[in-house]
């Protein structure tokens, strides 16, 4: 595709987003920005969350990974389904009962102010790093596809990208995100479906033939029962459960959308229908992976050394212009649907949890929110530039992995609060929550030397949460304090 065509596609795409922002942000106030006035249709939220959950990394990686691990990724997604059921049946009723704007307000009710600020701070740190990393990948795609052709430096690409996101989120906030996510999910799924039909046409398959080709492929094996394998069913299934609870149910970015729905029952329906849609969307990605490898074999195309490059290479170079356009829209939509909601969630959490904006005078609330929104936009810009300057994938991945450790204390705090009635010394909770990930990082780095070659996988999240729970157990308040 020519740079001019790429520019036209991206400009048209953002024009749509800005149009949606205009119509959803009229008469917007802080309640609109933070909660969408709790009027979002549950089915709209459910569909839009698919695009936000399937990040740009997933969009590219899942089809290519079929060549390495077959369909074993579906074991993880099966665990996700159980995790979403826990969110719907346990966390959603709790958050609605307490009428929360930020889910970390629960920690204030359960333990106290220090625990509340600790939980919110861990979210702010991990989400800032995670969202910046995902946006960094999206900016790289735009740099290669368009900006490099004109010699425009990367920092200008990043600035332009993040400015566009700010422009369509700064007024309507989460209300705008609910609608733009729907558009972005549509483009993402269209990219997969159109790619599949192009491959089917090239291979001269019928729809029944497509189903048989995928079903009979050796790459469609789902289950791995070898206990030594890192893809063992029980390991990946449990990973799917607890990672979903920690990184979705206890994440303001994800839960803020659910809390825009008016009734608890509708919010629960949203989670259940979203999880079903997400499951079948993943099946589409896996089926596409099988077809991509069959297409490459049939056409005599060499598979790239990095399987992540397989889908982009075929879509942009071998499927024709239409497929290339849809793929570009899909990857941009997948990346931006997670980045824009993250920026909104960061603004919401900082305003509600740290600054307590809803309790301030009305005339100052909107100005404070706007300044915070600008502040996090600048912070994300700086973090992305730092990633680009490091220019070392191992270092960047290490930083991203460390950010993942911050979900362990969140899981521990909520689990301890929900599963016990024990009161703790609130002022010491930050100490426990800081020490827990530090201990887990040390365990993860030295596990092969300390534990006879054992390497931690997802279970480090559970170890992190368990250490946090144990630390909280030791912080029991004296009986007289309870009384």
XYZ file of C-alpha atoms in Angstrom:
483
model
C 0.000 0.000 0.000
C 1.186 3.515 -0.790
C 1.776 6.012 2.049
C -1.040 8.187 0.667
C -3.499 5.287 0.887
C -2.371 4.490 4.433
C -2.799 8.149 5.412
C -6.303 8.238 3.898
C -7.326 5.106 5.806
C -6.045 6.355 9.153
C -7.448 9.872 8.625
C -10.859 8.446 7.747
C -10.762 6.142 10.745
C -9.998 8.947 13.186
C -12.620 11.168 11.558
C -15.159 8.476 12.513
C -13.848 8.412 16.088
C -14.008 12.202 16.380
C -17.550 12.144 14.984
C -18.604 9.640 17.633
C -16.886 11.780 20.273
C -18.831 14.846 19.157
C -22.222 13.162 19.454
C -21.486 11.374 22.745
C -19.899 14.316 24.559
C -22.611 16.927 24.144
C -23.686 18.247 27.573
C -21.027 15.998 29.123
C -20.039 16.529 32.755
C -17.892 14.627 35.260
C -20.592 11.984 35.741
C -20.588 11.440 31.981
C -16.797 11.149 31.886
C -16.531 8.769 34.864
C -19.717 6.650 34.627
C -21.498 7.597 31.336
C -24.370 8.579 33.687
C -24.879 4.800 34.141
C -26.992 4.649 30.989
C -24.911 2.436 28.667
C -26.812 -0.403 26.909
C -25.352 -3.646 28.264
C -25.201 -5.337 24.833
C -23.191 -2.413 23.422
C -20.681 -2.646 26.277
C -20.435 -6.434 25.850
C -19.596 -6.191 22.145
C -17.186 -3.289 22.566
C -15.232 -5.020 25.323
C -14.150 -7.728 22.858
C -12.028 -5.219 20.955
C -10.559 -3.799 24.153
C -9.684 -7.286 25.441
C -8.079 -8.416 22.172
C -5.060 -6.099 22.126
C -2.900 -5.410 19.083
C -0.402 -7.965 20.351
C -3.127 -10.643 20.507
C -4.444 -9.651 17.086
C -1.085 -10.416 15.514
C 0.260 -13.147 17.794
C -2.595 -15.641 18.230
C -2.885 -16.722 14.549
C 0.898 -17.082 14.207
C 1.282 -18.935 17.510
C -0.904 -21.748 16.132
C 2.226 -22.982 14.348
C 4.055 -23.334 17.675
C 1.420 -24.452 20.160
C -1.588 -25.497 18.050
C -4.893 -24.545 19.695
C -3.642 -24.985 23.265
C -4.251 -21.263 23.822
C -7.947 -22.170 23.951
C -7.287 -23.929 27.286
C -6.347 -20.513 28.697
C -9.509 -18.955 27.241
C -11.608 -21.729 28.855
C -10.167 -20.596 32.174
C -11.046 -17.015 31.222
C -14.693 -18.074 31.005
C -14.657 -19.290 34.615
C -12.886 -16.088 35.684
C -15.550 -13.961 34.013
C -18.250 -15.974 35.781
C -16.595 -15.145 39.130
C -16.493 -11.461 38.137
C -20.182 -11.513 37.179
C -21.400 -13.408 40.243
C -19.111 -12.010 42.957
C -17.483 -8.698 42.021
C -20.240 -7.041 39.963
C -22.907 -7.330 42.731
C -20.390 -6.020 45.297
C -19.355 -2.998 43.222
C -22.957 -2.100 42.378
C -24.085 -2.509 45.981
C -21.439 0.005 47.083
C -22.274 2.335 44.109
C -18.600 2.724 43.241
C -17.087 5.009 40.636
C -13.584 3.618 41.187
C -13.490 -0.030 42.231
C -10.644 0.718 44.653
C -13.107 2.616 46.861
C -13.993 -0.854 48.159
C -10.577 -1.010 49.845
C -11.358 2.204 51.701
C -14.607 0.725 52.999
C -12.992 -2.577 53.958
C -9.578 -1.600 55.349
C -9.027 2.157 55.350
C -7.490 5.081 53.522
C -3.932 3.702 53.278
C -5.125 0.438 51.702
C -7.331 2.410 49.334
C -4.485 4.627 48.124
C -2.166 1.616 47.877
C -4.547 -0.343 45.630
C -5.193 2.657 43.407
C -1.464 3.467 43.156
C -0.624 -0.079 42.058
C -3.263 0.194 39.343
C -1.960 3.593 38.198
C 1.616 2.307 37.896
C 0.801 -0.948 36.116
C -1.782 0.589 33.786
C 0.479 3.490 32.819
C 3.269 1.107 31.834
C 0.954 -1.428 30.168
C -1.055 1.120 28.183
C 2.094 2.956 27.100
C 3.639 -0.301 25.933
C 0.585 -1.204 23.848
C 0.440 2.278 22.364
C 4.167 2.054 21.640
C 3.455 -0.990 19.443
C 0.646 0.836 17.641
C 2.888 3.837 16.991
C 5.529 1.512 15.531
C 2.957 0.159 13.042
C 2.044 3.702 11.960
C 5.726 4.664 11.758
C 6.531 1.775 9.416
C 3.317 2.066 7.372
C 3.319 5.833 6.840
C 5.642 8.185 8.715
C 8.932 6.549 7.650
C 8.120 7.306 4.004
C 8.309 11.049 4.758
C 11.268 10.925 7.139
C 9.132 11.963 10.108
C 10.803 11.088 13.445
C 9.201 8.605 15.830
C 8.487 11.135 18.583
C 6.264 13.071 16.153
C 4.381 9.850 15.378
C 3.878 9.211 19.084
C 2.780 12.799 19.730
C 0.294 12.690 16.844
C -1.090 9.327 17.913
C -1.602 10.243 21.552
C -3.000 13.675 20.650
C -5.674 12.036 18.496
C -6.646 9.738 21.358
C -6.816 12.701 23.746
C -9.017 14.652 21.332
C -11.763 12.039 21.171
C -11.718 11.120 24.887
C -11.204 14.359 26.835
C -14.866 15.424 26.845
C -17.048 12.328 26.827
C -14.621 10.001 28.617
C -16.046 6.544 29.252
C -19.316 7.341 27.421
C -17.349 7.970 24.226
C -15.197 4.876 24.838
C -18.248 2.595 25.062
C -19.293 3.650 21.541
C -15.837 3.829 19.944
C -15.051 0.348 21.295
C -18.043 -0.957 19.357
C -16.682 0.522 16.131
C -13.202 -0.814 16.839
C -14.440 -4.320 17.651
C -16.332 -4.321 14.341
C -13.182 -3.479 12.366
C -11.132 -6.028 14.288
C -13.538 -8.915 13.629
C -14.065 -7.836 10.021
C -10.306 -8.052 9.462
C -10.285 -11.672 10.644
C -13.421 -12.724 8.735
C -12.347 -11.082 5.463
C -8.866 -12.608 5.770
C -10.461 -16.044 6.249
C -12.679 -15.667 3.183
C -9.713 -14.558 1.061
C -7.774 -17.673 2.091
C -10.832 -19.872 1.492
C -11.199 -18.372 -2.000
C -7.495 -18.942 -2.796
C -7.696 -22.549 -1.583
C -10.988 -23.100 -3.446
C -12.786 -24.290 -0.314
C -16.497 -24.285 0.503
C -17.738 -23.385 4.002
C -18.054 -27.093 4.954
C -14.610 -27.585 3.437
C -13.278 -24.755 5.609
C -14.663 -26.403 8.746
C -13.219 -29.801 7.777
C -9.817 -28.312 6.907
C -9.531 -26.662 10.308
C -10.967 -29.606 12.252
C -8.701 -32.183 10.590
C -5.503 -30.159 10.866
C -2.811 -31.348 13.269
C -2.562 -27.715 14.387
C -6.098 -27.830 15.827
C -5.121 -29.967 18.818
C -6.475 -28.227 21.932
C -5.443 -30.234 24.991
C -1.965 -30.851 26.416
C -1.882 -33.324 29.322
C 1.875 -33.665 29.884
C 2.388 -32.266 33.417
C 5.913 -31.154 32.543
C 4.760 -28.947 29.673
C 4.230 -25.240 30.195
C 1.049 -25.720 28.136
C -0.374 -28.380 30.450
C -4.167 -28.076 30.617
C -4.405 -27.597 34.376
C -1.660 -24.937 34.419
C -3.119 -22.905 31.568
C -6.751 -23.363 32.686
C -5.969 -22.089 36.199
C -3.914 -19.283 34.658
C -6.954 -18.246 32.647
C -9.132 -18.100 35.770
C -6.898 -16.082 38.080
C -5.355 -13.780 35.487
C -8.877 -12.851 34.369
C -9.983 -12.104 37.922
C -6.851 -10.076 38.683
C -6.327 -8.244 35.395
C -9.991 -7.737 34.463
C -12.151 -7.921 37.572
C -9.724 -5.845 39.667
C -8.741 -3.448 36.887
C -10.450 -0.054 36.737
C -9.860 0.070 32.978
C -12.116 -2.947 32.395
C -14.595 -2.564 35.239
C -15.304 1.115 34.572
C -17.174 0.094 31.416
C -19.284 -2.416 33.334
C -20.152 0.205 35.933
C -21.652 2.462 33.237
C -24.620 0.068 32.984
C -27.717 0.990 35.002
C -28.633 -2.291 36.751
C -26.650 -5.089 38.357
C -28.519 -7.748 36.392
C -27.748 -6.009 33.086
C -24.072 -5.665 34.041
C -23.991 -9.412 34.754
C -25.625 -10.151 31.399
C -22.972 -7.955 29.815
C -20.158 -10.040 31.346
C -21.697 -13.383 30.375
C -22.477 -12.376 26.779
C -19.116 -10.654 26.397
C -17.291 -13.798 27.553
C -19.209 -15.926 25.037
C -18.472 -13.462 22.223
C -14.830 -13.303 23.276
C -14.565 -17.113 23.275
C -15.887 -17.473 19.715
C -13.783 -14.507 18.547
C -10.712 -16.365 19.805
C -11.827 -19.485 17.927
C -11.948 -17.339 14.768
C -8.359 -16.172 15.358
C -7.181 -19.756 15.906
C -9.013 -20.998 12.800
C -7.427 -18.170 10.831
C -4.024 -19.340 12.068
C -4.563 -22.816 10.620
C -5.674 -21.329 7.299
C -2.694 -18.947 7.149
C -0.221 -21.815 7.483
C -2.115 -23.877 4.900
C -2.165 -20.896 2.511
C 1.591 -20.328 2.927
C 2.261 -24.019 2.244
C -0.055 -24.082 -0.776
C 1.500 -20.937 -2.288
C 5.084 -21.954 -1.519
C 5.601 -18.952 0.779
C 8.300 -19.267 3.429
C 7.007 -18.875 6.970
C 8.862 -16.046 8.783
C 11.204 -16.975 11.620
C 9.029 -14.964 13.994
C 5.481 -16.334 13.816
C 4.168 -12.879 14.819
C 5.155 -11.707 11.327
C 3.093 -14.330 9.466
C -0.324 -12.633 9.504
C 0.974 -9.090 8.731
C 3.200 -10.397 5.919
C 0.397 -12.309 4.181
C -2.267 -9.627 4.725
C -0.127 -6.761 3.452
C 1.769 -8.550 0.658
C -0.300 -11.507 -0.595
C -4.022 -10.959 0.122
C -4.580 -7.868 -2.006
C -5.375 -4.220 -1.298
C -8.760 -4.742 0.376
C -7.346 -7.256 2.855
C -4.386 -4.956 3.527
C -6.711 -2.049 4.290
C -8.889 -4.127 6.609
C -5.824 -5.572 8.358
C -4.419 -2.088 8.963
C -7.766 -0.931 10.368
C -7.929 -4.055 12.525
C -4.479 -3.631 14.065
C -5.019 0.093 14.695
C -8.455 -0.570 16.200
C -7.135 -3.336 18.453
C -4.294 -1.165 19.737
C -6.273 2.030 20.223
C -9.333 0.417 21.834
C -7.153 -0.591 24.782
C -5.087 2.622 24.900
C -8.010 5.071 24.870
C -9.926 3.312 27.649
C -6.716 3.066 29.697
C -6.198 6.836 29.482
C -9.783 7.393 30.630
C -9.443 4.872 33.475
C -6.177 6.452 34.674
C -7.833 9.871 34.740
C -10.852 8.489 36.604
C -8.814 6.620 39.199
C -6.501 9.560 39.938
C -9.398 12.044 40.160
C -11.583 9.835 42.362
C -9.020 7.921 44.430
C -6.151 10.353 44.874
C -7.726 13.825 44.506
C -11.273 12.987 45.669
C -12.639 15.258 42.931
C -16.354 14.314 43.331
C -16.348 15.952 46.795
C -14.949 19.245 45.516
C -16.969 22.256 44.391
C -18.726 21.618 41.082
C -17.108 24.504 39.236
C -13.596 23.156 39.901
C -14.269 19.488 39.121
C -14.197 19.718 35.329
C -11.010 21.815 35.269
C -9.224 19.379 37.589
C -10.315 16.395 35.492
C -9.097 18.092 32.319
C -5.689 18.849 33.862
C -5.334 15.256 35.082
C -6.287 13.950 31.625
C -3.625 16.159 30.039
C -1.133 15.068 32.699
C -1.555 11.347 32.005
C -1.384 12.020 28.261
C 2.013 13.661 28.780
C 3.173 10.841 31.088
C 2.225 8.196 28.512
C 4.061 10.158 25.819
C 7.212 10.261 27.970
C 7.037 6.543 28.842
C 6.646 5.603 25.150
C 9.650 7.744 24.224
C 11.652 6.017 26.974
C 10.666 2.629 25.510
C 11.849 3.764 22.082
C 15.160 5.042 23.485
C 15.857 1.792 25.334
C 15.412 0.003 21.999
C 16.050 -3.345 23.654
C 13.135 -5.776 23.542
C 14.433 -7.794 26.498
C 14.600 -4.685 28.703
C 11.183 -3.414 27.586
C 9.609 -6.836 28.165
C 11.237 -7.013 31.590
C 9.742 -3.636 32.532
C 6.360 -4.757 31.223
C 6.618 -8.021 33.176
C 7.491 -6.213 36.397
C 4.354 -4.078 35.927
C 2.402 -7.335 35.871
C 3.613 -8.123 39.378
C 1.569 -5.213 40.698
C -1.654 -7.155 40.135
C -0.622 -9.680 42.808
C -1.119 -7.272 45.741
C -4.449 -6.167 44.245
C -5.608 -9.783 44.046
C -4.380 -10.372 47.614
C -6.116 -7.264 48.984
C -9.478 -8.065 47.419
C -9.268 -11.791 48.213
C -8.421 -11.128 51.870
C -11.188 -8.543 52.105
C -13.827 -10.801 50.570
C -12.865 -14.108 52.192
C -12.322 -12.889 55.767
C -13.742 -10.396 58.232
C -10.390 -9.799 59.889
C -9.431 -6.158 60.420
C -5.837 -5.054 59.807
C -3.502 -2.199 60.710
C -4.297 -0.062 57.721
C -1.172 2.127 57.858
C 1.093 -0.920 57.448
C -0.737 -2.299 54.403
C 1.461 -0.341 51.919
C 4.541 -2.022 53.392
C 3.104 -5.492 52.767
C 1.979 -4.600 49.240
C 5.408 -3.217 48.308
C 7.387 -6.104 49.824
C 5.233 -8.800 48.187
C 6.122 -8.049 44.509
C 9.766 -7.422 45.462
C 9.932 -10.904 47.025
C 8.213 -12.387 43.954
C 10.627 -10.690 41.536
C 13.529 -12.198 43.519
C 11.858 -15.631 43.446
C 11.186 -15.365 39.712
C 14.737 -14.288 38.841
C 16.429 -16.925 41.022
C 13.948 -19.800 40.784
C 16.137 -22.049 38.598
C 19.054 -21.769 41.053
C 16.999 -21.970 44.243
C 14.397 -24.590 43.232
C 16.338 -27.154 41.199
C 15.628 -25.709 37.760
C 11.983 -24.784 38.387
C 10.693 -21.797 36.406
C 7.697 -19.787 37.496
C 4.887 -19.178 35.050
C 1.499 -17.644 35.776
C 1.569 -19.085 39.291
C 3.855 -16.248 40.388
C 0.681 -14.131 40.432
C -0.865 -16.527 42.960
C 2.338 -16.597 45.027
C 2.297 -12.792 45.014
C -1.334 -12.709 46.171
C -0.669 -15.396 48.827
C 2.281 -13.443 50.277
C 0.084 -10.328 50.390
C -2.692 -12.246 52.176
C -0.201 -13.702 54.662
C 1.212 -10.244 55.349
C -2.300 -8.864 55.902
C -3.043 -11.766 58.258
C -0.058 -10.710 60.385
C -1.370 -7.126 60.559
C -4.323 -7.998 62.773
C -5.665 -5.046 64.709
C -5.970 -5.382 68.519
C -9.426 -6.331 69.768
C -9.864 -3.030 71.547
C -9.224 -1.243 68.235
C -11.908 -3.372 66.579
C -14.366 -2.535 69.328
